[in-house]
Amino acid sequence: MPSESAVTSKAVPAQEVTATTAADKPPNRFRQALPQYAAVSPFFILFAIFGAFPVLFSIWISFHSWDGIGNMTWVGLEQYNYLLSDATFWKTIGNTLIIWVLSTVPMLLLALVIANALHNATRFRTFYRIAYFIPNVTSVVAITLVFGSIFSNNFGLLNAFLQSIGLGQVEWLTQPWGIKIAIATIITWRWVGYNAIIYLAGLQAISADVYEAAKVDGASSRQTFWRITVPMMRPVILFTAVTSTIGGLQIFTESRVLFGDTNNIGGPGDAGLTIVSYLYQSAFINNQFGYGAAIGWALFVLIVLFSIINWRLIGGNDDERLTRRAARRVERRIAAQNAKRAAAQSAAAKETADVR
């Protein structure tokens, strides 16, 4: 005779057992998140096609000799070996660095002064902000054409002004230093307003209590600017310095439009030939795509190197960063204590009111 438990187990239907097992299984997380993956997939597909693939392909062709149409020929590191011994490439590095220094240093200093003036302005603030930002949204081609007429050797406004005050004529677009100054001026005029708006946002983030404390201590305007404003703006200055480095080392359009000669895109004596201009000349004029890719990766290394230098010079040392973090922790702790104290006082006042 079968036991009672055996009879009970035989009485459970097979379909019910299967349904219970399926319900106990954990849900398939990938299938649940499939709609979300499908929603964000267009970005990753476009990034893979137009972002990741060109980068990886440029690495591949930098080890080949390729004219853009025919078969690729594997050459290994020969493109990079030739790059290190190419006098024109080193000349483009010199041109780029000189133009970068001539444009970036005055641009950031002028932007900081303008931002400070806008921060203290009492009237027409919005008008000044728009006016300083307009050059950044203006076409760089149009800007370059206008400045090309200003720096023109024979009929330029700048030479006319110099002659009106008794100075001699300068061949801005013929002499090496004149070409570099003209390109640096275009870059400065275009980006100074953009950096001033960023600095203004940083200035507005500084608490007014700090300036009031400095005024109580008797600090002058100059001391307040150099000892309070500039140190507290250091992260913003670092950001603008790094972005200016990245943009300044990729100068192309200004010199390309200023001279407009396909056979001599760097101007007389290649004085305006930058690294990106040389990349363009090698790849798209001389059809040396492998060498152009090698120049592009050398430029990438140069940008990383100067960004690290800027970060080390402007970002401060490790002790200063630790001190700032400790100061922020202390400020958060004091704020929490003040909030707790205010809440306690509010609760006590409420109890007193209820008793009365």
Short mmCIF file of C-alpha atoms in Angstrom, two decimals:
data_model
loop_
_atom_site.label_atom_id
_atom_site.label_comp_id
_atom_site.label_asym_id
_atom_site.label_seq_id
_atom_site.Cartn_x
_atom_site.Cartn_y
_atom_site.Cartn_z
CA MET A 1 0.00 0.00 0.00
CA PRO A 2 1.58 3.45 -1.03
CA SER A 3 2.42 5.97 1.68
CA GLU A 4 0.43 9.25 2.15
CA SER A 5 3.28 11.46 0.89
CA ALA A 6 3.64 9.44 -2.30
CA VAL A 7 -0.03 9.82 -2.98
CA THR A 8 0.19 13.59 -2.48
CA SER A 9 3.14 13.99 -4.92
CA LYS A 10 1.40 12.00 -7.60
CA ALA A 11 -1.67 14.20 -7.21
CA VAL A 12 0.18 17.43 -8.39
CA PRO A 13 -0.47 18.09 -12.12
CA ALA A 14 2.59 18.27 -14.41
CA GLN A 15 1.53 21.63 -15.98
CA GLU A 16 1.30 23.26 -12.57
CA VAL A 17 4.83 22.10 -11.69
CA THR A 18 6.19 23.54 -14.96
CA ALA A 19 4.47 26.88 -14.39
CA THR A 20 5.85 27.14 -10.89
CA THR A 21 9.40 26.44 -12.13
CA ALA A 22 9.15 29.10 -14.87
CA ALA A 23 7.87 31.68 -12.40
CA ASP A 24 10.79 31.02 -10.06
CA LYS A 25 13.41 31.67 -12.82
CA PRO A 26 15.05 35.15 -12.66
CA PRO A 27 13.94 37.53 -15.45
CA ASN A 28 16.22 37.99 -18.43
CA ARG A 29 17.74 41.41 -17.76
CA PHE A 30 19.01 41.89 -21.31
CA ARG A 31 15.55 41.25 -22.73
CA GLN A 32 14.02 43.64 -20.22
CA ALA A 33 16.52 46.39 -21.12
CA LEU A 34 16.28 45.77 -24.88
CA PRO A 35 14.00 48.83 -25.53
CA GLN A 36 16.45 51.11 -23.70
CA TYR A 37 19.38 49.68 -25.67
CA ALA A 38 17.45 50.18 -28.91
CA ALA A 39 16.71 53.80 -27.94
CA VAL A 40 20.38 54.72 -27.40
CA SER A 41 21.79 52.54 -30.19
CA PRO A 42 21.66 55.24 -32.96
CA PHE A 43 24.26 57.31 -31.13
CA PHE A 44 26.64 54.39 -30.72
CA ILE A 45 26.14 53.25 -34.32
CA LEU A 46 26.89 56.74 -35.67
CA PHE A 47 29.83 57.12 -33.29
CA ALA A 48 31.25 53.78 -34.42
CA ILE A 49 30.95 54.75 -38.09
CA PHE A 50 32.02 58.40 -38.00
CA GLY A 51 34.10 58.49 -34.78
CA ALA A 52 35.79 55.25 -33.86
CA PHE A 53 36.32 53.82 -37.36
CA PRO A 54 38.22 56.86 -38.79
CA VAL A 55 40.47 56.93 -35.72
CA LEU A 56 41.31 53.23 -35.95
CA PHE A 57 41.65 53.42 -39.74
CA SER A 58 44.09 56.34 -39.46
CA ILE A 59 46.29 54.18 -37.20
CA TRP A 60 46.18 51.41 -39.79
CA ILE A 61 47.06 53.56 -42.81
CA SER A 62 49.88 55.30 -40.91
CA PHE A 63 51.77 52.01 -41.28
CA HIS A 64 51.11 51.89 -45.02
CA SER A 65 51.98 53.79 -48.15
CA TRP A 66 48.67 54.69 -49.82
CA ASP A 67 47.60 57.27 -52.39
CA GLY A 68 43.92 57.01 -51.44
CA ILE A 69 42.84 54.89 -54.44
CA GLY A 70 45.27 52.05 -55.19
CA ASN A 71 46.50 49.18 -53.07
CA MET A 72 48.07 49.76 -49.69
CA THR A 73 51.71 48.81 -49.15
CA TRP A 74 52.84 47.87 -45.66
CA VAL A 75 55.83 50.02 -44.64
CA GLY A 76 55.83 49.54 -40.87
CA LEU A 77 57.31 52.48 -38.97
CA GLU A 78 58.92 54.11 -42.02
CA GLN A 79 56.36 56.95 -42.05
CA TYR A 80 57.24 57.82 -38.45
CA ASN A 81 60.98 57.48 -39.08
CA TYR A 82 60.72 59.87 -42.01
CA LEU A 83 58.59 62.20 -39.89
CA LEU A 84 61.36 62.58 -37.30
CA SER A 85 63.87 63.56 -40.00
CA ASP A 86 61.48 65.78 -42.01
CA ALA A 87 62.69 69.39 -41.73
CA THR A 88 59.34 70.74 -42.96
CA PHE A 89 57.50 68.92 -40.18
CA TRP A 90 59.74 70.44 -37.52
CA LYS A 91 59.28 73.85 -39.12
CA THR A 92 55.50 73.45 -38.89
CA ILE A 93 55.85 72.61 -35.18
CA GLY A 94 57.84 75.82 -34.67
CA ASN A 95 55.30 77.88 -36.63
CA THR A 96 52.38 76.37 -34.72
CA LEU A 97 53.94 76.90 -31.29
CA ILE A 98 54.87 80.52 -32.05
CA ILE A 99 51.37 81.33 -33.32
CA TRP A 100 49.86 79.49 -30.36
CA VAL A 101 51.89 81.51 -27.83
CA LEU A 102 51.26 84.80 -29.65
CA SER A 103 47.53 84.16 -29.62
CA THR A 104 46.82 82.21 -26.42
CA VAL A 105 48.72 84.26 -23.82
CA PRO A 106 47.23 87.69 -24.68
CA MET A 107 43.86 86.10 -25.39
CA LEU A 108 43.49 84.54 -21.93
CA LEU A 109 44.84 87.60 -20.12
CA LEU A 110 42.53 89.91 -22.05
CA ALA A 111 39.58 87.57 -21.48
CA LEU A 112 40.20 87.59 -17.74
CA VAL A 113 40.31 91.39 -17.63
CA ILE A 114 37.14 91.67 -19.73
CA ALA A 115 35.34 89.12 -17.56
CA ASN A 116 36.29 91.04 -14.43
CA ALA A 117 35.02 94.28 -15.99
CA LEU A 118 31.75 92.59 -17.03
CA HIS A 119 31.36 91.14 -13.55
CA ASN A 120 31.61 94.59 -12.00
CA ALA A 121 29.55 96.34 -14.67
CA THR A 122 26.28 97.81 -13.46
CA ARG A 123 24.63 98.71 -16.78
CA PHE A 124 24.20 96.98 -20.19
CA ARG A 125 25.58 93.66 -18.94
CA THR A 126 23.61 91.56 -21.43
CA PHE A 127 24.59 93.81 -24.33
CA TYR A 128 28.30 93.50 -23.52
CA ARG A 129 28.07 89.73 -23.17
CA ILE A 130 26.42 89.39 -26.58
CA ALA A 131 28.83 91.86 -28.16
CA TYR A 132 31.89 89.96 -26.91
CA PHE A 133 30.47 86.58 -27.96
CA ILE A 134 29.51 87.57 -31.52
CA PRO A 135 33.04 87.06 -32.99
CA ASN A 136 32.94 83.43 -31.88
CA VAL A 137 29.77 82.67 -33.86
CA THR A 138 30.90 84.62 -36.92
CA SER A 139 32.26 82.65 -39.86
CA VAL A 140 36.01 82.21 -39.57
CA VAL A 141 36.30 82.59 -43.34
CA ALA A 142 34.62 86.00 -43.21
CA ILE A 143 36.78 87.06 -40.27
CA THR A 144 39.96 85.99 -42.07
CA LEU A 145 39.00 87.86 -45.23
CA VAL A 146 38.37 91.05 -43.23
CA PHE A 147 41.66 90.76 -41.38
CA GLY A 148 43.39 89.93 -44.66
CA SER A 149 42.35 93.35 -45.95
CA ILE A 150 43.43 94.99 -42.68
CA PHE A 151 46.91 93.41 -42.83
CA SER A 152 47.29 93.88 -46.60
CA ASN A 153 50.79 94.99 -47.57
CA ASN A 154 49.84 97.78 -49.97
CA PHE A 155 46.28 98.81 -49.19
CA GLY A 156 45.75 97.58 -45.64
CA LEU A 157 44.15 99.73 -42.97
CA LEU A 158 46.92 98.91 -40.51
CA ASN A 159 49.66 100.16 -42.81
CA ALA A 160 47.62 103.28 -43.55
CA PHE A 161 47.37 103.96 -39.83
CA LEU A 162 51.11 103.37 -39.31
CA GLN A 163 51.95 105.76 -42.15
CA SER A 164 49.55 108.37 -40.78
CA ILE A 165 51.52 108.51 -37.52
CA GLY A 166 54.87 108.67 -39.31
CA LEU A 167 55.88 105.01 -39.15
CA GLY A 168 57.01 102.93 -42.08
CA GLN A 169 55.03 100.37 -44.00
CA VAL A 170 55.21 96.76 -42.80
CA GLU A 171 54.79 93.82 -45.18
CA TRP A 172 52.58 91.83 -42.83
CA LEU A 173 51.70 89.06 -45.28
CA THR A 174 55.20 88.63 -46.66
CA GLN A 175 57.55 88.63 -43.68
CA PRO A 176 57.61 85.51 -41.42
CA TRP A 177 56.84 87.36 -38.19
CA GLY A 178 54.20 89.52 -39.86
CA ILE A 179 52.38 86.40 -41.07
CA LYS A 180 52.44 84.83 -37.61
CA ILE A 181 51.22 88.04 -35.94
CA ALA A 182 48.38 88.36 -38.46
CA ILE A 183 47.20 84.77 -37.85
CA ALA A 184 47.56 85.15 -34.06
CA THR A 185 45.52 88.37 -34.15
CA ILE A 186 42.69 86.64 -36.00
CA ILE A 187 42.62 83.82 -33.44
CA THR A 188 42.75 86.24 -30.50
CA TRP A 189 39.94 88.41 -31.83
CA ARG A 190 37.73 85.38 -32.45
CA TRP A 191 38.16 83.57 -29.12
CA VAL A 192 38.72 86.27 -26.51
CA GLY A 193 34.97 86.84 -26.01
CA TYR A 194 34.28 83.13 -25.70
CA ASN A 195 36.86 82.73 -22.92
CA ALA A 196 35.64 85.93 -21.25
CA ILE A 197 32.13 84.46 -20.95
CA ILE A 198 33.58 81.31 -19.36
CA TYR A 199 35.62 83.39 -16.92
CA LEU A 200 32.52 85.45 -16.12
CA ALA A 201 30.65 82.27 -15.15
CA GLY A 202 33.55 81.34 -12.88
CA LEU A 203 33.58 84.79 -11.29
CA GLN A 204 29.89 84.61 -10.54
CA ALA A 205 30.44 81.32 -8.71
CA ILE A 206 32.76 83.00 -6.17
CA SER A 207 30.91 83.92 -2.99
CA ALA A 208 30.48 87.63 -2.29
CA ASP A 209 31.36 86.95 1.37
CA VAL A 210 34.97 86.36 0.33
CA TYR A 211 35.22 89.79 -1.29
CA GLU A 212 33.50 91.45 1.68
CA ALA A 213 35.98 89.79 4.05
CA ALA A 214 38.86 91.03 1.89
CA LYS A 215 37.41 94.55 1.90
CA VAL A 216 37.09 94.46 5.68
CA ASP A 217 40.74 93.39 5.91
CA GLY A 218 41.73 96.41 3.81
CA ALA A 219 42.71 94.63 0.58
CA SER A 220 43.01 96.84 -2.49
CA SER A 221 41.37 96.04 -5.82
CA ARG A 222 44.65 94.78 -7.25
CA GLN A 223 45.29 92.54 -4.23
CA THR A 224 41.74 91.22 -4.37
CA PHE A 225 42.13 90.39 -8.07
CA TRP A 226 45.51 88.64 -7.86
CA ARG A 227 45.19 87.03 -4.43
CA ILE A 228 41.53 86.02 -4.38
CA THR A 229 40.02 86.08 -7.86
CA VAL A 230 42.86 84.45 -9.80
CA PRO A 231 43.56 81.61 -7.27
CA MET A 232 39.87 80.77 -6.95
CA MET A 233 39.53 80.85 -10.74
CA ARG A 234 42.36 78.37 -11.22
CA PRO A 235 40.16 75.42 -12.30
CA VAL A 236 38.41 77.63 -14.88
CA ILE A 237 41.74 79.01 -16.10
CA LEU A 238 43.04 75.45 -16.42
CA PHE A 239 40.01 74.52 -18.54
CA THR A 240 40.47 77.48 -20.88
CA ALA A 241 44.22 76.84 -21.11
CA VAL A 242 43.71 73.19 -22.09
CA THR A 243 40.96 73.95 -24.60
CA SER A 244 43.04 76.80 -26.04
CA THR A 245 45.98 74.42 -26.35
CA ILE A 246 43.89 71.85 -28.19
CA GLY A 247 42.46 74.48 -30.53
CA GLY A 248 45.69 76.46 -30.91
CA LEU A 249 47.69 73.43 -32.04
CA GLN A 250 45.08 72.65 -34.71
CA ILE A 251 45.22 75.98 -36.53
CA PHE A 252 44.29 75.52 -40.18
CA THR A 253 41.50 77.68 -41.55
CA GLU A 254 43.09 81.05 -40.81
CA SER A 255 46.29 80.41 -42.77
CA ARG A 256 44.45 78.45 -45.46
CA VAL A 257 42.02 81.31 -46.19
CA LEU A 258 44.56 84.08 -45.64
CA PHE A 259 46.74 82.91 -48.53
CA GLY A 260 44.33 80.74 -50.51
CA ASP A 261 47.02 79.30 -52.77
CA THR A 262 46.68 75.53 -53.14
CA ASN A 263 50.31 75.17 -54.17
CA ASN A 264 51.57 77.27 -51.23
CA ILE A 265 49.08 77.08 -48.40
CA GLY A 266 51.63 78.26 -45.84
CA GLY A 267 52.33 81.58 -47.51
CA PRO A 268 55.76 83.00 -48.44
CA GLY A 269 58.54 80.84 -47.06
CA ASP A 270 55.98 78.52 -45.41
CA ALA A 271 55.88 80.99 -42.51
CA GLY A 272 52.19 80.24 -41.94
CA LEU A 273 52.39 76.49 -42.53
CA THR A 274 51.01 74.84 -39.39
CA ILE A 275 50.93 71.15 -38.46
CA VAL A 276 47.36 70.65 -39.66
CA SER A 277 48.11 72.58 -42.85
CA TYR A 278 51.03 70.23 -43.50
CA LEU A 279 48.78 67.23 -42.78
CA TYR A 280 46.26 68.56 -45.31
CA GLN A 281 48.99 69.22 -47.86
CA SER A 282 50.49 65.74 -47.48
CA ALA A 283 47.22 63.81 -47.54
CA PHE A 284 44.91 65.74 -49.86
CA ILE A 285 47.29 67.59 -52.18
CA ASN A 286 50.25 65.19 -52.42
CA ASN A 287 48.02 62.08 -51.97
CA GLN A 288 50.26 60.67 -49.22
CA PHE A 289 47.53 59.47 -46.88
CA GLY A 290 49.83 57.25 -44.83
CA TYR A 291 52.20 60.13 -44.11
CA GLY A 292 49.27 62.43 -43.38
CA ALA A 293 47.95 59.94 -40.81
CA ALA A 294 51.39 59.77 -39.18
CA ILE A 295 51.41 63.59 -38.91
CA GLY A 296 47.96 63.44 -37.31
CA TRP A 297 49.13 61.03 -34.62
CA ALA A 298 52.23 63.09 -33.97
CA LEU A 299 49.94 66.09 -33.45
CA PHE A 300 47.87 64.04 -31.00
CA VAL A 301 50.98 63.24 -28.94
CA LEU A 302 51.97 66.91 -28.99
CA ILE A 303 48.53 68.01 -27.75
CA VAL A 304 48.59 65.48 -24.91
CA LEU A 305 52.09 66.60 -23.93
CA PHE A 306 51.21 70.31 -23.77
CA SER A 307 47.91 69.61 -22.01
CA ILE A 308 49.82 67.77 -19.27
CA ILE A 309 52.28 70.68 -19.03
CA ASN A 310 49.38 73.14 -18.66
CA TRP A 311 47.76 70.94 -16.05
CA ARG A 312 50.96 70.76 -14.02
CA LEU A 313 51.66 74.50 -14.31
CA ILE A 314 48.16 75.87 -13.70
CA GLY A 315 46.43 73.06 -11.84
CA GLY A 316 48.73 73.35 -8.83
CA ASN A 317 50.67 70.63 -7.04
CA ASP A 318 49.31 67.68 -5.09
CA ASP A 319 49.59 69.44 -1.73
CA GLU A 320 47.51 72.38 -2.99
CA ARG A 321 44.86 70.04 -4.39
CA LEU A 322 44.71 68.14 -1.09
CA THR A 323 44.42 71.45 0.76
CA ARG A 324 41.54 72.55 -1.44
CA ARG A 325 39.76 69.24 -0.92
CA ALA A 326 40.22 69.55 2.83
CA ALA A 327 38.89 73.10 2.71
CA ARG A 328 35.82 71.95 0.79
CA ARG A 329 35.22 69.17 3.33
CA VAL A 330 35.47 71.68 6.18
CA GLU A 331 33.04 74.02 4.40
CA ARG A 332 30.55 71.19 3.89
CA ARG A 333 30.88 70.15 7.54
CA ILE A 334 30.30 73.72 8.76
CA ALA A 335 27.29 74.07 6.45
CA ALA A 336 25.83 70.81 7.79
CA GLN A 337 26.37 71.93 11.38
CA ASN A 338 24.73 75.29 10.67
CA ALA A 339 21.76 73.58 9.05
CA LYS A 340 21.41 71.22 12.01
CA ARG A 341 21.64 74.12 14.44
CA ALA A 342 19.03 76.10 12.51
CA ALA A 343 16.70 73.09 12.47
CA ALA A 344 17.10 72.64 16.22
CA GLN A 345 16.39 76.30 16.85
CA SER A 346 13.33 76.15 14.64
CA ALA A 347 12.03 73.07 16.47
CA ALA A 348 12.63 74.73 19.85
CA ALA A 349 10.81 77.85 18.75
CA LYS A 350 7.89 75.75 17.57
CA GLU A 351 7.68 73.91 20.91
CA THR A 352 7.72 77.22 22.77
CA ALA A 353 4.92 78.53 20.61
CA ASP A 354 2.85 75.37 21.21
CA VAL A 355 3.31 75.66 25.02
CA ARG A 356 2.11 79.24 24.98
#
